[in-house]
Each structure stands twice: as structure tokens, then as C-alpha cells.
CSV table of C-alpha atoms and ligand atoms in Angstrom, one decimal:
chain,number,residue,atom,x,y,z
F,1217,MET,CA,-49.2,-57.6,127.3
F,1218,HIS,CA,-49.1,-53.9,127.2
F,1219,ALA,CA,-47.2,-52.2,124.4
F,1220,TRP,CA,-45.7,-48.7,124.7
F,1221,PRO,CA,-47.0,-45.2,124.5
F,1222,ALA,CA,-47.8,-43.7,121.1
F,1223,SER,CA,-46.2,-40.4,120.0
F,1224,ASP,CA,-48.5,-38.0,118.2
F,1225,VAL,CA,-48.6,-38.1,114.5
F,1226,PRO,CA,-49.3,-34.6,113.1
F,1227,ALA,CA,-51.8,-34.5,110.2
F,1228,LEU,CA,-50.4,-33.1,107.0
F,1229,PRO,CA,-52.1,-31.0,104.4
F,1230,GLY,CA,-53.7,-32.9,101.5
F,1231,LYS,CA,-53.6,-36.7,101.3
F,1232,GLY,CA,-50.8,-39.2,101.1
F,1233,ARG,CA,-50.2,-41.8,98.4
F,1234,ASP,CA,-50.9,-45.5,98.3
F,1235,LEU,CA,-47.9,-47.6,99.2
F,1236,ARG,CA,-46.0,-49.6,96.6
F,1237,ILE,CA,-43.8,-52.1,98.4
F,1238,HIS,CA,-41.6,-55.1,97.5
F,1239,ASP,CA,-43.3,-58.4,98.2
F,1240,THR,CA,-41.0,-61.4,98.7
F,1241,ALA,CA,-43.5,-63.8,97.3
F,1242,THR,CA,-44.0,-62.2,93.9
F,1243,GLY,CA,-40.5,-60.8,93.9
F,1244,GLY,CA,-41.7,-57.4,92.7
F,1245,LEU,CA,-43.4,-54.2,93.8
F,1246,VAL,CA,-47.1,-54.5,94.7
F,1247,THR,CA,-49.6,-51.7,95.4
F,1248,VAL,CA,-51.0,-52.4,98.8
F,1249,ASP,CA,-54.7,-51.4,98.8
F,1250,PRO,CA,-55.8,-52.1,102.3
F,1251,GLY,CA,-59.3,-50.5,102.4
F,1252,PRO,CA,-60.2,-48.3,105.3
F,1253,VAL,CA,-58.5,-50.5,107.9
F,1254,ALA,CA,-55.0,-51.7,107.1
F,1255,ARG,CA,-53.9,-54.9,108.8
F,1256,ILE,CA,-50.3,-55.6,109.5
F,1257,TYR,CA,-48.4,-58.2,111.5
F,1258,VAL,CA,-44.8,-57.6,112.4
F,1259,CYS,CA,-42.8,-60.4,114.1
F,1260,GLY,CA,-41.6,-59.2,117.5
F,1261,ILE,CA,-38.4,-59.9,119.4
F,1262,THR,CA,-37.3,-63.0,121.3
F,1263,PRO,CA,-36.5,-61.2,124.5
F,1264,TYR,CA,-33.2,-62.7,125.7
F,1265,ASP,CA,-31.0,-59.7,125.0
F,1266,ALA,CA,-31.4,-56.0,124.4
F,1267,THR,CA,-32.7,-54.3,121.2
F,1268,HIS,CA,-29.8,-53.9,118.7
F,1269,LEU,CA,-29.5,-51.6,115.7
F,1270,GLY,CA,-30.6,-54.5,113.4
F,1271,HIS,CA,-33.9,-54.9,115.3
F,1272,ALA,CA,-34.4,-51.2,115.3
F,1273,ALA,CA,-33.8,-50.9,111.6
F,1274,THR,CA,-36.4,-53.6,110.9
F,1275,TYR,CA,-39.0,-52.0,113.2
F,1276,ASN,CA,-38.2,-48.6,111.6
F,1277,ALA,CA,-39.2,-50.1,108.2
F,1278,PHE,CA,-42.6,-51.2,109.4
F,1279,ASP,CA,-43.1,-47.9,111.3
F,1280,LEU,CA,-42.7,-46.2,107.9
F,1281,VAL,CA,-45.4,-48.5,106.4
F,1282,GLN,CA,-47.8,-47.3,109.1
F,1283,ARG,CA,-46.9,-43.6,108.7
F,1284,VAL,CA,-47.6,-43.9,104.9
F,1285,TRP,CA,-51.0,-45.5,105.7
F,1286,LEU,CA,-51.9,-42.9,108.4
F,1287,ASP,CA,-51.1,-40.2,105.8
F,1288,THR,CA,-53.8,-41.8,103.6
F,1289,LYS,CA,-56.2,-41.4,106.5
F,1290,ARG,CA,-56.5,-45.1,107.1
F,1291,GLN,CA,-56.9,-46.8,110.4
F,1292,ILE,CA,-54.4,-49.5,111.3
F,1293,GLU,CA,-54.7,-52.8,113.0
F,1294,TYR,CA,-51.1,-53.5,114.0
F,1295,VAL,CA,-50.2,-56.7,115.7
F,1296,GLN,CA,-46.8,-57.7,117.1
F,1297,ASN,CA,-45.8,-60.7,119.2
F,1298,VAL,CA,-43.1,-61.4,121.8
F,1299,THR,CA,-41.5,-64.8,121.5
F,1300,ASP,CA,-41.4,-65.1,125.3
F,1301,ILE,CA,-40.8,-68.9,125.3
F,1302,ASP,CA,-38.3,-70.5,123.0
F,1303,ASP,CA,-35.0,-72.4,123.1
F,1304,PRO,CA,-32.7,-69.3,122.9
F,1305,LEU,CA,-34.4,-67.7,125.9
F,1306,LEU,CA,-34.1,-70.9,128.0
F,1307,GLU,CA,-30.5,-71.3,127.0
F,1308,ARG,CA,-29.6,-67.7,127.9
F,1309,ALA,CA,-31.4,-67.9,131.2
F,1310,ALA,CA,-29.7,-71.2,132.1
F,1311,ARG,CA,-26.2,-69.8,131.1
F,1312,ASP,CA,-26.8,-66.8,133.4
F,1313,GLY,CA,-28.4,-68.8,136.2
F,1314,GLU,CA,-31.5,-66.6,135.8
F,1315,ASP,CA,-35.2,-67.3,135.8
F,1316,TRP,CA,-36.4,-67.3,132.1
F,1317,THR,CA,-39.6,-65.3,132.9
F,1318,GLY,CA,-37.6,-62.6,134.6
F,1319,LEU,CA,-35.2,-62.4,131.7
F,1320,ALA,CA,-38.1,-62.1,129.2
F,1321,GLU,CA,-39.8,-59.5,131.2
F,1322,ARG,CA,-36.7,-57.4,131.7
F,1323,GLU,CA,-35.7,-57.4,128.0
F,1324,THR,CA,-39.3,-56.8,126.9
F,1325,ALA,CA,-39.4,-53.8,129.2
F,1326,LEU,CA,-36.2,-52.5,127.7
F,1327,PHE,CA,-37.5,-53.0,124.2
F,1328,ARG,CA,-40.6,-50.9,125.0
F,1329,GLU,CA,-38.3,-48.1,126.3
F,1330,ASP,CA,-36.2,-48.3,123.1
F,1331,MET,CA,-39.3,-48.3,120.9
F,1332,THR,CA,-40.7,-45.3,122.8
F,1333,ALA,CA,-37.4,-43.4,122.6
F,1334,LEU,CA,-37.2,-44.0,118.8
F,1335,ARG,CA,-40.9,-42.9,118.4
F,1336,MET,CA,-41.9,-46.2,116.8
F,1337,LEU,CA,-45.7,-46.5,116.7
F,1338,PRO,CA,-46.9,-49.2,119.1
F,1339,PRO,CA,-49.0,-52.2,118.0
F,1340,ARG,CA,-52.6,-52.2,119.0
F,1341,HIS,CA,-52.2,-55.8,120.1
F,1342,TYR,CA,-48.9,-56.8,121.7
F,1343,ILE,CA,-49.1,-60.5,122.4
F,1344,GLY,CA,-46.7,-62.9,124.1
F,1345,ALA,CA,-46.3,-66.5,123.0
F,1346,VAL,CA,-47.1,-67.7,126.5
F,1347,GLU,CA,-50.4,-65.8,126.7
F,1348,ALA,CA,-51.3,-67.2,123.2
F,1349,ILE,CA,-50.9,-70.9,124.2
F,1350,PRO,CA,-54.6,-71.4,124.9
F,1351,GLY,CA,-55.3,-70.3,121.3
F,1352,ILE,CA,-52.4,-72.3,119.8
F,1353,VAL,CA,-53.4,-75.7,121.2
F,1354,PRO,CA,-56.8,-76.0,119.3
F,1355,LEU,CA,-55.1,-75.0,116.1
F,1356,VAL,CA,-52.5,-77.8,116.4
F,1357,GLU,CA,-55.3,-80.2,117.3
F,1358,ARG,CA,-57.2,-79.2,114.1
F,1359,LEU,CA,-54.1,-79.7,112.0
F,1360,CYS,CA,-53.7,-83.2,113.5
F,1361,ASP,CA,-57.4,-84.0,112.9
F,1362,SER,CA,-57.2,-82.9,109.2
F,1363,GLY,CA,-54.1,-85.0,108.6
F,1364,ALA,CA,-51.9,-81.9,108.1
F,1365,ALA,CA,-49.9,-82.8,111.2
F,1366,TYR,CA,-48.4,-85.9,112.7
F,1367,VAL,CA,-46.8,-87.1,116.0
F,1368,LEU,CA,-43.2,-88.2,116.3
F,1369,ASP,CA,-42.2,-89.5,119.8
F,1370,GLY,CA,-44.8,-87.2,121.4
F,1371,ASP,CA,-43.8,-84.1,119.4
F,1372,VAL,CA,-46.2,-82.8,116.8
F,1373,TYR,CA,-44.9,-81.8,113.3
F,1374,PHE,CA,-46.6,-80.0,110.5
F,1375,SER,CA,-46.5,-81.7,107.1
F,1376,VAL,CA,-45.4,-79.2,104.5
F,1377,GLU,CA,-47.1,-81.3,101.9
F,1378,ALA,CA,-50.5,-80.3,103.4
F,1379,ASP,CA,-50.3,-76.8,101.7
F,1380,PRO,CA,-50.3,-76.7,97.9
F,1381,HIS,CA,-48.8,-73.2,98.1
F,1382,PHE,CA,-45.8,-74.3,100.3
F,1383,GLY,CA,-42.6,-72.7,98.9
F,1384,GLU,CA,-44.3,-69.7,97.4
F,1385,VAL,CA,-43.3,-67.1,100.0
F,1386,SER,CA,-39.5,-67.6,99.8
F,1387,GLY,CA,-39.4,-69.2,96.3
F,1388,LEU,CA,-36.4,-71.2,97.4
F,1389,ASP,CA,-35.4,-74.7,96.1
F,1390,ALA,CA,-35.4,-77.7,98.3
F,1391,GLU,CA,-31.7,-77.7,99.0
F,1392,ALA,CA,-31.6,-74.0,100.0
F,1393,MET,CA,-34.6,-74.7,102.3
F,1394,ARG,CA,-32.9,-77.6,103.9
F,1395,LEU,CA,-29.8,-75.6,104.7
F,1396,LEU,CA,-31.7,-72.6,106.0
F,1397,SER,CA,-34.0,-74.9,108.1
F,1398,ALA,CA,-31.0,-76.3,109.9
F,1399,GLU,CA,-29.5,-72.8,110.4
F,1400,ARG,CA,-32.7,-71.2,111.7
F,1401,GLY,CA,-34.3,-73.4,114.3
F,1402,GLY,CA,-35.5,-76.4,112.2
F,1403,ASP,CA,-34.3,-80.0,112.6
F,1404,PRO,CA,-34.1,-81.5,109.1
F,1405,GLU,CA,-31.7,-84.3,110.3
F,1406,ARG,CA,-34.2,-85.7,112.8
F,1407,PRO,CA,-35.1,-89.3,111.7
F,1408,GLY,CA,-38.7,-90.3,111.3
F,1409,LYS,CA,-40.0,-87.1,109.8
F,1410,LYS,CA,-42.2,-87.3,106.7
F,1411,ASN,CA,-40.3,-84.4,105.1
F,1412,PRO,CA,-37.0,-83.1,106.5
F,1413,LEU,CA,-38.4,-79.6,106.3
F,1414,ASP,CA,-41.5,-80.3,108.5
F,1415,PRO,CA,-41.4,-77.9,111.4
F,1416,MET,CA,-42.5,-78.6,114.9
F,1417,LEU,CA,-45.9,-77.4,116.0
F,1418,TRP,CA,-45.9,-78.6,119.6
F,1419,MET,CA,-42.9,-79.9,121.6
F,1420,ALA,CA,-43.7,-82.5,124.2
F,1421,ALA,CA,-42.6,-81.4,127.7
F,1422,ARG,CA,-38.9,-81.9,128.3
F,1423,GLU,CA,-37.4,-82.7,131.7
F,1424,GLY,CA,-36.5,-79.4,133.5
F,1425,GLU,CA,-38.2,-77.2,130.9
F,1426,PRO,CA,-41.4,-75.2,131.3
F,1427,SER,CA,-44.5,-76.8,129.8
F,1428,TRP,CA,-48.2,-76.0,129.5
F,1429,GLU,CA,-51.4,-78.0,129.3
F,1430,GLY,CA,-51.9,-79.1,125.7
F,1431,GLY,CA,-55.3,-80.8,125.7
F,1432,SER,CA,-55.1,-83.9,123.5
F,1433,LEU,CA,-51.5,-83.0,122.5
F,1434,GLY,CA,-50.3,-83.6,126.1
F,1435,PRO,CA,-48.2,-81.1,128.1
F,1436,GLY,CA,-45.6,-79.2,126.1
F,1437,ARG,CA,-44.8,-75.9,124.5
F,1438,PRO,CA,-45.6,-74.3,121.1
F,1439,GLY,CA,-43.4,-74.3,118.0
F,1440,TRP,CA,-42.2,-70.9,116.7
F,1441,HIS,CA,-44.2,-70.5,113.5
F,1442,ILE,CA,-47.6,-71.5,114.9
F,1443,GLU,CA,-47.2,-68.9,117.6
F,1444,CYS,CA,-47.3,-66.0,115.0
F,1445,VAL,CA,-50.1,-67.8,113.0
F,1446,ALA,CA,-52.3,-68.1,116.1
F,1447,ILE,CA,-51.8,-64.5,117.1
F,1448,ALA,CA,-52.3,-63.2,113.5
F,1449,LEU,CA,-55.4,-65.2,112.8
F,1450,ASP,CA,-56.9,-64.2,116.2
F,1451,HIS,CA,-56.4,-60.5,115.7
F,1452,LEU,CA,-56.3,-60.0,111.9
F,1453,GLY,CA,-57.7,-63.1,110.1
F,1454,MET,CA,-56.7,-64.4,106.7
F,1455,GLY,CA,-55.6,-62.2,103.9
F,1456,PHE,CA,-54.2,-59.3,105.9
F,1457,ASP,CA,-52.2,-56.7,104.2
F,1458,VAL,CA,-48.5,-57.0,105.3
F,1459,GLN,CA,-46.5,-59.7,107.1
F,1460,GLY,CA,-43.2,-58.1,108.1
F,1461,GLY,CA,-39.9,-59.0,109.5
F,1462,GLY,CA,-36.2,-59.1,108.7
F,1463,SER,CA,-35.0,-61.0,105.6
F,1464,ASP,CA,-33.9,-63.9,107.9
F,1465,LEU,CA,-37.6,-64.6,108.6
F,1466,ALA,CA,-38.6,-65.2,105.0
F,1467,PHE,CA,-37.6,-68.8,105.3
F,1468,PRO,CA,-38.5,-70.8,107.3
F,1469,HIS,CA,-40.6,-68.6,109.6
F,1470,HIS,CA,-42.9,-66.8,107.1
F,1471,GLU,CA,-43.0,-69.7,104.7
F,1472,MET,CA,-44.1,-72.1,107.4
F,1473,GLY,CA,-46.5,-69.6,109.0
F,1474,ALA,CA,-48.2,-69.1,105.7
F,1475,SER,CA,-48.5,-72.8,105.1
F,1476,HIS,CA,-49.9,-73.5,108.6
F,1477,ALA,CA,-52.6,-70.8,108.1
F,1478,GLN,CA,-53.4,-71.9,104.6
F,1479,ALA,CA,-53.7,-75.6,105.7
F,1480,LEU,CA,-55.9,-74.6,108.6
F,1481,THR,CA,-58.3,-72.4,106.7
F,1482,GLY,CA,-58.2,-73.8,103.1
F,1483,GLU,CA,-57.8,-70.1,102.1
F,1484,HIS,CA,-55.0,-68.4,100.4
F,1485,PRO,CA,-53.0,-66.1,101.0
F,1486,PHE,CA,-52.2,-65.7,104.6
F,1487,ALA,CA,-50.8,-62.2,103.9
F,1488,LYS,CA,-51.2,-60.2,100.7
F,1489,ALA,CA,-47.6,-59.0,100.9
F,1490,TYR,CA,-44.5,-60.4,102.6
F,1491,VAL,CA,-42.1,-57.6,103.3
F,1492,HIS,CA,-38.6,-58.1,104.5
F,1493,ALA,CA,-36.0,-55.7,105.8
F,1494,GLY,CA,-32.3,-56.2,105.0
F,1495,MET,CA,-29.7,-57.2,107.7
F,1496,VAL,CA,-27.6,-54.7,109.6
F,1497,GLY,CA,-24.1,-55.9,110.2
F,1498,LEU,CA,-21.2,-54.9,112.3
F,1499,ASP,CA,-17.5,-55.7,111.5
F,1500,GLY,CA,-18.5,-57.8,108.4
F,1501,ALA,CA,-21.1,-60.1,110.0
F,1502,LYS,CA,-24.9,-59.8,110.5
F,1503,MET,CA,-25.6,-58.3,113.9
F,1504,SER,CA,-27.0,-61.2,115.9
F,1505,LYS,CA,-27.6,-62.1,119.5
F,1506,SER,CA,-26.0,-65.5,118.9
F,1507,LYS,CA,-22.8,-64.0,117.4
F,1508,GLY,CA,-22.7,-61.2,120.1
F,1509,ASN,CA,-21.5,-58.5,117.6
F,1510,LEU,CA,-24.0,-56.0,118.8
F,1511,VAL,CA,-24.6,-52.3,119.2
F,1512,PHE,CA,-27.6,-51.8,121.5
F,1513,VAL,CA,-30.0,-49.0,121.2
F,1514,SER,CA,-30.1,-48.7,125.0
F,1515,THR,CA,-26.3,-48.4,125.2
F,1516,LEU,CA,-26.2,-45.6,122.7
F,1517,ARG,CA,-29.0,-43.8,124.6
F,1518,HIS,CA,-27.2,-44.2,127.9
F,1519,GLU,CA,-24.1,-42.7,126.2
F,1520,GLY,CA,-26.1,-39.7,125.5
F,1521,VAL,CA,-26.8,-40.3,121.8
F,1522,GLU,CA,-30.1,-38.7,120.9
F,1523,PRO,CA,-32.8,-41.2,119.8
F,1524,ALA,CA,-33.6,-38.9,116.8
F,1525,ALA,CA,-30.0,-39.3,115.6
F,1526,ILE,CA,-30.3,-43.1,115.9
F,1527,ARG,CA,-33.5,-42.9,113.9
F,1528,LEU,CA,-31.9,-40.8,111.2
F,1529,SER,CA,-29.0,-43.3,111.0
F,1530,LEU,CA,-31.6,-46.0,110.2
F,1531,LEU,CA,-33.5,-43.8,107.8
F,1532,ALA,CA,-30.3,-43.1,105.8
F,1533,HIS,CA,-30.4,-46.7,104.5
F,1534,HIS,CA,-33.0,-48.2,102.2
F,1535,TYR,CA,-34.9,-50.8,104.3
F,1536,ARG,CA,-34.2,-53.6,101.9
F,1537,ALA,CA,-30.4,-53.0,101.8
F,1538,ASP,CA,-28.0,-54.9,103.9
F,1539,TRP,CA,-25.7,-52.4,105.6
F,1540,GLU,CA,-23.0,-52.0,108.2
F,1541,TRP,CA,-23.3,-50.0,111.3
F,1542,THR,CA,-20.2,-47.7,111.8
F,1543,GLY,CA,-19.4,-44.7,113.9
F,1544,GLN,CA,-19.5,-42.7,110.7
F,1545,VAL,CA,-23.1,-43.5,110.1
F,1546,LEU,CA,-24.0,-42.1,113.5
F,1547,GLU,CA,-21.8,-39.0,113.0
F,1548,THR,CA,-23.5,-38.2,109.7
F,1549,ALA,CA,-26.9,-38.5,111.3
F,1550,VAL,CA,-25.9,-36.3,114.3
F,1551,ALA,CA,-24.7,-33.6,111.8
F,1552,ARG,CA,-27.9,-33.9,109.7
F,1553,LEU,CA,-30.1,-33.6,112.8
F,1554,ALA,CA,-28.3,-30.4,113.8
F,1555,ARG,CA,-28.6,-28.9,110.3
F,1556,TRP,CA,-32.3,-29.7,110.1
F,1557,ARG,CA,-33.0,-28.3,113.5
F,1558,ALA,CA,-31.2,-25.1,112.7
F,1559,ALA,CA,-33.1,-24.8,109.4
F,1560,VAL,CA,-36.6,-25.2,111.1
F,1561,SER,CA,-35.8,-22.9,114.0
F,1562,ARG,CA,-36.0,-19.8,111.8
F,1563,PRO,CA,-39.3,-17.9,111.6
F,1564,ASP,CA,-39.5,-18.3,107.8
F,1565,GLY,CA,-37.9,-20.1,104.9
F,1566,PRO,CA,-38.2,-21.4,101.4
F,1567,SER,CA,-41.6,-22.7,100.4
F,1568,ALA,CA,-42.1,-26.3,101.7
F,1569,SER,CA,-45.2,-27.2,99.7
F,1570,GLY,CA,-43.2,-29.3,97.2
F,1571,LEU,CA,-41.3,-31.0,100.0
F,1572,VAL,CA,-44.3,-32.6,101.5
F,1573,GLU,CA,-45.1,-34.2,98.1
F,1574,GLU,CA,-41.5,-35.2,97.6
F,1575,VAL,CA,-41.3,-37.0,100.9
F,1576,ARG,CA,-44.7,-38.7,100.2
F,1577,GLU,CA,-43.6,-39.8,96.8
F,1578,ALA,CA,-40.3,-41.2,98.2
F,1579,LEU,CA,-41.9,-43.2,100.9
F,1580,SER,CA,-44.8,-44.5,98.9
F,1581,ASN,CA,-42.2,-45.8,96.4
F,1582,ASP,CA,-41.0,-48.9,98.4
F,1583,LEU,CA,-40.2,-46.8,101.5
F,1584,ASP,CA,-37.4,-44.9,99.9
F,1585,ALA,CA,-36.3,-43.1,103.1
F,1586,PRO,CA,-32.9,-42.1,101.7
F,1587,ALA,CA,-34.7,-40.2,99.0
F,1588,ALA,CA,-36.9,-38.6,101.6
F,1589,LEU,CA,-33.9,-37.5,103.6
F,1590,ALA,CA,-32.3,-36.0,100.4
F,1591,ALA,CA,-35.4,-33.9,99.8
F,1592,VAL,CA,-35.3,-32.5,103.3
F,1593,ASP,CA,-31.5,-31.9,102.9
F,1594,ARG,CA,-32.2,-29.9,99.8
F,1595,TRP,CA,-34.7,-27.7,101.6
F,1596,ALA,CA,-32.3,-27.2,104.6
F,1597,ALA,CA,-29.5,-26.3,102.2
F,1598,LEU,CA,-31.7,-23.7,100.5
F,1599,GLN,CA,-32.7,-22.3,103.9
F,1600,GLU,CA,-29.0,-22.1,104.8
F,1601,THR,CA,-27.9,-20.4,101.6
F,1602,THR,CA,-30.7,-18.1,100.4
F,1603,GLY,CA,-33.4,-18.5,103.1
F,1604,GLY,CA,-37.0,-17.5,102.1
F,1605,THR,CA,-40.0,-15.6,103.2
F,1606,ASP,CA,-42.6,-18.3,103.6
F,1607,GLU,CA,-43.6,-18.0,107.2
F,1608,GLY,CA,-45.3,-21.4,107.5
F,1609,ALA,CA,-42.4,-23.3,105.9
F,1610,PRO,CA,-40.3,-24.3,108.9
F,1611,GLY,CA,-43.5,-25.6,110.7
F,1612,VAL,CA,-44.5,-27.6,107.6
F,1613,VAL,CA,-41.1,-29.2,107.4
F,1614,SER,CA,-41.1,-30.1,111.0
F,1615,ARG,CA,-44.5,-31.7,110.9
F,1616,THR,CA,-43.6,-33.6,107.7
F,1617,VAL,CA,-40.4,-35.0,109.2
F,1618,ASP,CA,-42.3,-35.9,112.4
F,1619,ALA,CA,-45.4,-37.4,110.7
F,1620,LEU,CA,-43.7,-39.3,107.9
F,1621,LEU,CA,-40.2,-40.1,109.3
F,1622,GLY,CA,-40.9,-40.2,113.0
F,1623,VAL,CA,-38.2,-37.7,113.8
F,1624,ALA,CA,-39.1,-34.8,116.1
F,1625,LEU,CA,-37.0,-31.7,115.3
Z,2257,5CA,N1,-39.3,-63.6,117.7
Z,2257,5CA,C1,-38.8,-63.9,116.4
Z,2257,5CA,C2,-39.9,-63.5,115.4
Z,2257,5CA,S1,-41.4,-64.2,115.7
Z,2257,5CA,C3,-37.5,-63.2,116.1
Z,2257,5CA,O1,-37.0,-63.3,115.0
Z,2257,5CA,N2,-37.0,-62.5,117.1
Z,2257,5CA,S2,-35.6,-61.7,117.0
Z,2257,5CA,O2,-35.4,-61.0,118.2
Z,2257,5CA,O3,-34.5,-62.6,116.6
Z,2257,5CA,O4,-35.7,-60.7,115.8
Z,2257,5CA,C4,-36.6,-59.6,115.8
Z,2257,5CA,C5,-36.7,-59.0,114.4
Z,2257,5CA,O5,-35.4,-58.3,114.2
Z,2257,5CA,C6,-36.9,-59.9,113.3
Z,2257,5CA,O6,-37.8,-59.3,112.3
Z,2257,5CA,C7,-35.5,-60.2,112.7
Z,2257,5CA,O7,-35.6,-60.5,111.3
Z,2257,5CA,C8,-34.9,-58.8,112.9
Z,2257,5CA,N3,-33.5,-58.8,113.0
Z,2257,5CA,C9,-32.7,-59.6,113.7
Z,2257,5CA,N4,-31.4,-59.3,113.5
Z,2257,5CA,C10,-31.3,-58.4,112.6
Z,2257,5CA,C11,-30.3,-57.6,111.9
Z,2257,5CA,N5,-29.0,-57.9,112.2
Z,2257,5CA,N6,-30.6,-56.7,111.0
Z,2257,5CA,C12,-31.9,-56.4,110.7
Z,2257,5CA,N7,-33.0,-57.0,111.3
Z,2257,5CA,C13,-32.7,-58.0,112.2
Z,2258,ZN,ZN1,-42.9,-64.3,114.0
């Protein structure tokens, strides 16, 4: 699949700092030291509805990860998937009497537009589940051959016992895992499974549903976790730097993915850090396609809201926090954008050399975007009150905000 166009990232004077970020598996901050090429996998959308503010907030977090790395002059191998075949997509297409491929293409196109408008850096490899199927089948076959997978009425399941490290990503106990598995696409109640938590790797073809050639597995379609594992192993290999997504992906998705990969390769870990963004809510509940309590990026754009203001709304919250979208959040961002624009539109201003370092320090410290905004606010306030004579300062501030926060002033 093609991704979306990249916006330019201005180079800043000096060099950025190494990223310290919260890793779900260890429960603490880790310093990510990726070497010259940083490798990151961020779980993509299931394209059955438009991009909402919750998605945008999660992608914003991983966009910041890349901006910190780019500032340290590293190259980045960034991979993202599109879950363009899965139950929710088929259910929505059936409900609306629409072809599922048309639905997926339309929503993926809208996602690309939203990401472009928000100036999110595109992945180098943007891969759909359907196009990954030829790579998924041999992995499932290998898991079967090694005894890490088994067949139940034609469906193939992964045996969580095959990975000695199972459970280490989320750190949850068995009961919590069982509850979340039932909530998030698993089938712990299905009789005949070796362990109720075992996730499906390959679903045998169902009447009236799309299916693909599965070699020795028979016709069917892939399970959710193996999709991301196949794509990540193909483009990044084991031990990549960051696996990212919203906190609802820690279990079962990232837990199972890590176990699939570790059982396949005998190596550990799948990813060096598992990074999870908080959930954005609306009216007291997590924004979710299934609940329907959504504010779409595209709706706001079509109402004339500037993408830069949407982005500033996201940046005003720490990526790990759960927070609520309200009209006030947007109003504050619109006002901040106007203040910043006025401040950088003057020919000179207070010195900005300290500001670059403050923003760098804030972001390298577990992506503390609110602290970065506060630093820019302070410079803008100084510009408003006393001004300054540094001729380069407004340009430096503009480029800093652009390069590190993805906001064009
Ligand atoms: N296709 C899978 C991942 S392989 C998937 O979870 N798709 S999704 O469309 O449901 O979600 C895409 C990303 O947005 C995921 O990282 C998910 O954790 C995140 N996300 C979904 N809802 C919210 C929310 N309300 N707040 C923050 N992030 C969210
Ligand atoms: Zn995924």
C-alpha cells in the first residue's frame, strides 16, 4: 500500500537527546538506544470508520518518537499496518450493505488525508493485512510444525505455553487476561482449547466470508496478532526498538504478538520497548468505533478547524494520560496557535537558544509534550510583554515547533 506524503522536518542547531520512554513490559522509563537506524512498528487502523481523536492522539505520540530520533540525526525504519480484513470490517460492511474492500479502501484513504493534514510522518512501509497473507501462512505452518500451534475444528490456535516469556509484556494475572481476552477479540469460552487464552492464528474459511489460500492450513484468513508479527518480522526483524499503540493493545495484541514472534524465532525480545498511549474519551467513555461516541478528525477539518489546532489539542496532553475531548480543549488550542503565530510573525524577539534545549529536554523525557508547550508559551509571553532584539529568534521558534512538535506556524 502507499502511505501518505511526508512534510519536511527542518534541521535544528546542535543535536537532540536520546529518548527515555515508558516501557509497559518493565513498567519504567528506558533509554532507547537504537543505533544509526531506529526501528519502530506502530499498529495501524482497522479501516471501518473514520479517524477519531483517539487514533490521532495515539499516532501523535509515535510521531513525536520519530521527531526526537530525527533530531538525533538517526534514520528511521517505520512500519505501520492496516488491518484491512477482520471481523469488525466485515460486520460494518454487512450492516451497511457495502462491499468490505470498498469500505476499507475508502476509510484508509480518509486516514491518509487526516494524517497528512496533521503532519504525521508517514511510515516507510505501509502494509495491509491482505497483502501480508502470503507471508503469514508459512509462519503459521512453522508454528504448527514446531508444536507451538494446534488445530481445532479447522481453525489454528497458538499455544501461549510455547513462549516462556508469555505474560511479560502486560504483566497481568491470568484472570485479568481472561477478561480482557473476551473483551478484545479473543474467545476464552470456546471449548476444546488447550488454554482459554490461546489466540487464533488462522481462521478456516466461513460460509459467505472472504478467504485466501492457506497452503497446508487450508483456505481461511489470518488472526489479528500474527498479521502484525509477520509484517514486523518481514520489515524490521527481531529486537526492534519500539512497538507502539494505544493502551488497549497491550493485552492481548502486543502480548500475543511478542509470544508468536518469540516462539517462531527462539529469540527474545520481539521489541525492546512496548510503548502505549492513553485512551481519549468523550462524555465519560473511551472513544471507540464500537460505542460510536466519536469526534472525527475529518469532521473537524470540514468544519474549518485548522489541523494545527487539532494537533495542539493532542499535544496539550501527556501521551500516557487518559483524557477527555471537550470543546474547551479545542478552544484553548486555537487561542494558543494564534498567540504563537503572532509571536513568531515579528522580525525579532527574545533569544530562543534556551527554548530549543527546553523542548528537546521535555520530549526526550518520556515525550512530555505539555512541558514543551509550556516552554513555547513562556517565550511567546515574553515576546508579547517585553519583546527582544534577537533577529533570528522567531525563525528558530518556528522551526523548533515545526521539527519537534509537527506544528507549522
Ligand atoms: N488494527 C488494530 C491494530 S493492529 C487496531 O487496533 N485498530 S484501531 O483502529 O482499533 O485502532 C488504531 C489505534 O488507535 C490503536 O493503536 C488503538 O490503540 C488506538 N486507539 C483506538 N481508540 C483509541 C482512543 N479512544 N484513544 C486513544 N487511542 C485509541
Ligand atoms: Zn497491530
